[in-house]
Amino acid sequence: AAQGGSAVYDLVYDQSAPRAAAATAANSIVFRDDIVIDKPATVGNGAANLGSATLDATAPNILGTFRSSGGGTISGSPLSADPGLGAFGFNGGPGMATFPLSAGGKALKKGASCPAADERGVTRPAGLCDLGAFQRTGANVKFGKLKRNNGKGTGTLVVKVKPPGKLTVTGKGLTTVKRSAKRKTIKVPVKARGKAKRKLNSSGRAKLKLAASFTFANGTVGTGTKRVKLVKR
């Protein structure tokens, strides 16, 4: 990036005293922009630049592109691998947007001594936490087996969540179901509609893809998907 166009631009420019422009990165992700630590040898009038510009990156971090300029120094060996960021958007919490972390990403369980909660208020583990503002909580919605009623062409699916919260199950060709969760298991009726229902009535079979979202009491959202087949005889 050009001077001043970086995500982090740390500059010291001081002819009167040896002051420090010191930056620290800890459990952070700065991947899609540059970090520049810059100490020019002289200031505008040609006098010596007495200050120091440093980046302490000894804690766990993923920093995509970083460099020192002039007499700037960077300590530590941050990772430069793709952290596996998802799409920027609302993922729960008090009104802010975040980049979620994808399953298998390099930012997972790489942190140490993280704050007790992420930016959204989700509790972080005491051990290895995730880097960045988003703590991935894994599969928040789990599905049991579908119990089919072949006479009616419907079914009942057990969905496992972590209450309290609100569950919504949607899908193409599926009647949407919304439930408040006070227990760990919720029985969700599975009924075809529209084109899927017409196919079920004509052929006796219909395949559906269910998408579940569970909104926790603190506003965070967990998701899960499952494919099911309805049979009518």
XYZ file of C-alpha atoms in Angstrom:
233
model
C 0.000 0.000 0.000
C 1.114 3.566 -0.536
C 2.169 5.632 2.447
C -0.877 6.321 4.628
C -3.012 3.844 2.676
C -2.416 0.863 4.922
C -4.769 -0.661 7.447
C -2.116 0.056 10.083
C 0.471 2.768 9.398
C 2.784 3.404 12.352
C 5.016 6.446 11.760
C 7.491 8.232 14.015
C 8.664 11.722 13.023
C 10.385 13.484 15.910
C 13.460 15.713 16.004
C 13.101 17.000 19.551
C 12.928 13.861 21.741
C 13.356 10.062 21.441
C 9.625 9.321 21.641
C 8.153 5.979 20.591
C 5.422 5.120 18.101
C 4.764 1.637 19.475
C 2.046 -0.688 18.148
C 1.092 -4.095 19.518
C -0.851 -6.867 17.771
C -2.273 -9.670 19.912
C -4.759 -12.353 18.842
C -5.497 -10.207 15.806
C -6.307 -10.658 12.130
C -5.172 -8.019 9.631
C -5.274 -9.971 6.404
C -6.692 -7.987 3.503
C -4.620 -4.827 4.064
C -1.023 -3.873 4.796
C 0.777 -3.030 8.006
C 3.675 -0.573 7.659
C 6.038 0.391 10.486
C 7.928 3.476 9.318
C 10.823 5.476 10.779
C 12.445 7.839 8.252
C 16.105 8.596 9.000
C 15.475 12.355 8.987
C 12.611 14.771 9.384
C 11.594 17.522 6.926
C 14.372 19.976 7.761
C 17.051 17.301 7.516
C 17.450 16.833 11.274
C 17.845 13.334 12.627
C 14.668 11.453 13.482
C 15.138 10.648 17.161
C 12.013 8.536 17.625
C 11.394 4.811 17.241
C 8.628 2.954 15.370
C 7.944 -0.606 16.461
C 5.376 -3.371 16.117
C 5.273 -6.054 18.782
C 3.687 -9.077 17.100
C 5.100 -11.756 19.391
C 1.591 -12.829 20.482
C -0.422 -15.091 18.128
C -1.636 -13.177 15.034
C -2.455 -13.539 11.354
C -1.028 -10.573 9.462
C -1.337 -10.918 5.709
C 1.175 -8.300 4.536
C 3.486 -6.404 6.866
C 6.767 -4.582 6.443
C 9.102 -2.114 8.099
C 10.393 1.007 6.405
C 13.511 3.003 7.238
C 14.427 2.241 10.838
C 11.071 0.722 11.795
C 11.195 -2.694 13.477
C 8.827 -5.634 13.745
C 9.259 -8.348 16.370
C 7.574 -11.733 16.358
C 6.640 -14.286 13.710
C 2.954 -13.800 12.878
C 1.178 -16.252 10.610
C 0.396 -15.122 7.073
C -2.001 -17.943 6.103
C -5.556 -17.261 4.929
C -7.625 -17.052 8.142
C -10.793 -18.316 6.447
C -13.010 -15.249 6.797
C -16.647 -15.492 5.788
C -18.837 -12.720 4.390
C -18.963 -9.482 6.375
C -22.368 -9.082 8.023
C -24.455 -9.191 11.169
C -23.666 -12.302 13.197
C -25.277 -11.330 16.485
C -24.240 -9.014 19.264
C -25.168 -5.392 20.037
C -25.524 -4.086 16.512
C -22.109 -4.498 14.871
C -21.083 -6.482 11.813
C -18.249 -9.010 11.903
C -16.342 -11.404 9.664
C -17.269 -14.944 10.766
C -14.617 -17.654 10.795
C -15.102 -20.658 8.527
C -14.730 -24.257 9.661
C -11.138 -25.428 9.233
C -9.753 -21.891 8.945
C -6.229 -21.063 10.113
C -7.487 -18.589 12.736
C -9.274 -21.256 14.781
C -7.778 -22.109 18.193
C -4.590 -20.136 17.514
C -5.053 -17.463 20.180
C -3.847 -17.281 23.779
C -4.877 -15.164 26.783
C -7.826 -13.728 24.860
C -10.486 -11.479 26.414
C -13.313 -13.366 28.136
C -15.747 -12.640 25.272
C -15.555 -11.792 21.580
C -16.875 -8.567 20.042
C -20.440 -9.931 20.008
C -20.379 -11.031 23.641
C -19.834 -14.736 22.915
C -17.783 -16.399 25.654
C -14.299 -17.471 24.634
C -12.710 -20.676 25.970
C -10.114 -20.443 28.719
C -7.583 -22.310 26.562
C -6.903 -21.810 22.864
C -9.284 -19.176 21.525
C -9.889 -18.021 17.946
C -8.027 -15.049 16.511
C -9.883 -11.864 15.653
C -13.222 -10.427 16.761
C -15.261 -13.600 16.168
C -15.216 -16.724 18.337
C -16.554 -19.680 16.365
C -18.802 -21.821 18.542
C -19.108 -24.789 16.192
C -22.355 -26.525 15.295
C -25.002 -24.789 17.384
C -27.845 -26.685 15.721
C -27.793 -30.468 15.487
C -30.375 -32.752 13.950
C -31.639 -36.150 14.988
C -33.276 -38.676 12.651
C -36.477 -37.913 10.812
C -39.454 -39.944 12.015
C -41.722 -40.301 8.979
C -45.478 -40.672 8.886
C -45.752 -42.412 5.526
C -49.524 -42.418 5.640
C -49.703 -38.620 5.674
C -46.443 -37.891 3.885
C -45.129 -35.825 6.797
C -42.461 -36.259 9.443
C -41.136 -35.143 12.790
C -37.530 -34.096 13.235
C -35.723 -33.652 16.546
C -33.530 -30.560 16.609
C -30.932 -30.152 19.361
C -29.988 -26.646 20.524
C -28.592 -24.834 23.567
C -31.479 -22.941 25.192
C -32.756 -20.364 25.741
C -33.357 -18.927 22.298
C -35.540 -19.003 19.204
C -35.406 -21.635 16.467
C -36.475 -21.111 12.855
C -36.502 -23.941 10.318
C -36.994 -23.051 6.656
C -36.375 -24.603 3.262
C -37.579 -24.660 -0.332
C -40.795 -26.656 -0.430
C -41.016 -26.744 3.373
C -43.573 -25.178 5.670
C -41.595 -22.767 7.878
C -41.504 -23.594 11.586
C -40.685 -21.183 14.437
C -40.251 -22.282 18.046
C -39.075 -20.774 21.327
C -36.514 -23.089 22.896
C -36.633 -23.756 26.625
C -35.286 -27.298 26.339
C -32.310 -28.840 24.549
C -34.481 -30.800 22.107
C -37.309 -29.475 19.950
C -39.660 -31.612 17.858
C -40.168 -29.928 14.507
C -42.975 -30.974 12.149
C -41.794 -31.462 8.565
C -44.474 -30.784 5.963
C -44.024 -30.260 2.238
C -45.705 -27.404 0.408
C -45.991 -26.070 -3.116
C -44.116 -27.973 -5.820
C -42.616 -30.381 -3.269
C -46.069 -31.276 -1.983
C -47.390 -31.853 -5.501
C -44.436 -34.131 -6.240
C -45.048 -36.018 -2.992
C -48.691 -36.565 -3.900
C -47.907 -37.697 -7.457
C -44.777 -39.806 -6.973
C -44.965 -40.660 -3.281
C -41.539 -39.124 -2.529
C -40.070 -35.662 -2.030
C -36.588 -34.542 -0.996
C -36.171 -31.404 1.080
C -33.220 -29.421 2.376
C -33.817 -27.887 5.792
C -31.979 -24.806 7.040
C -32.163 -24.046 10.748
C -31.090 -20.877 12.529
C -31.023 -20.557 16.298
C -30.858 -17.123 17.900
C -29.369 -17.233 21.382
C -30.534 -14.956 24.175
C -27.458 -12.724 23.675
C -28.292 -12.203 19.988
C -25.697 -14.559 18.473
C -26.862 -16.948 15.777
C -26.082 -20.620 15.171
C -27.013 -22.496 12.007
C -27.324 -25.995 10.599
C -28.658 -27.818 7.531
C -30.057 -31.276 6.860
C -31.496 -33.139 3.869
C -34.580 -35.283 4.437
C -36.927 -37.400 2.315
C -40.664 -37.573 2.840
C -42.603 -40.668 1.723
C -46.340 -41.025 1.159
C -47.937 -44.389 0.551
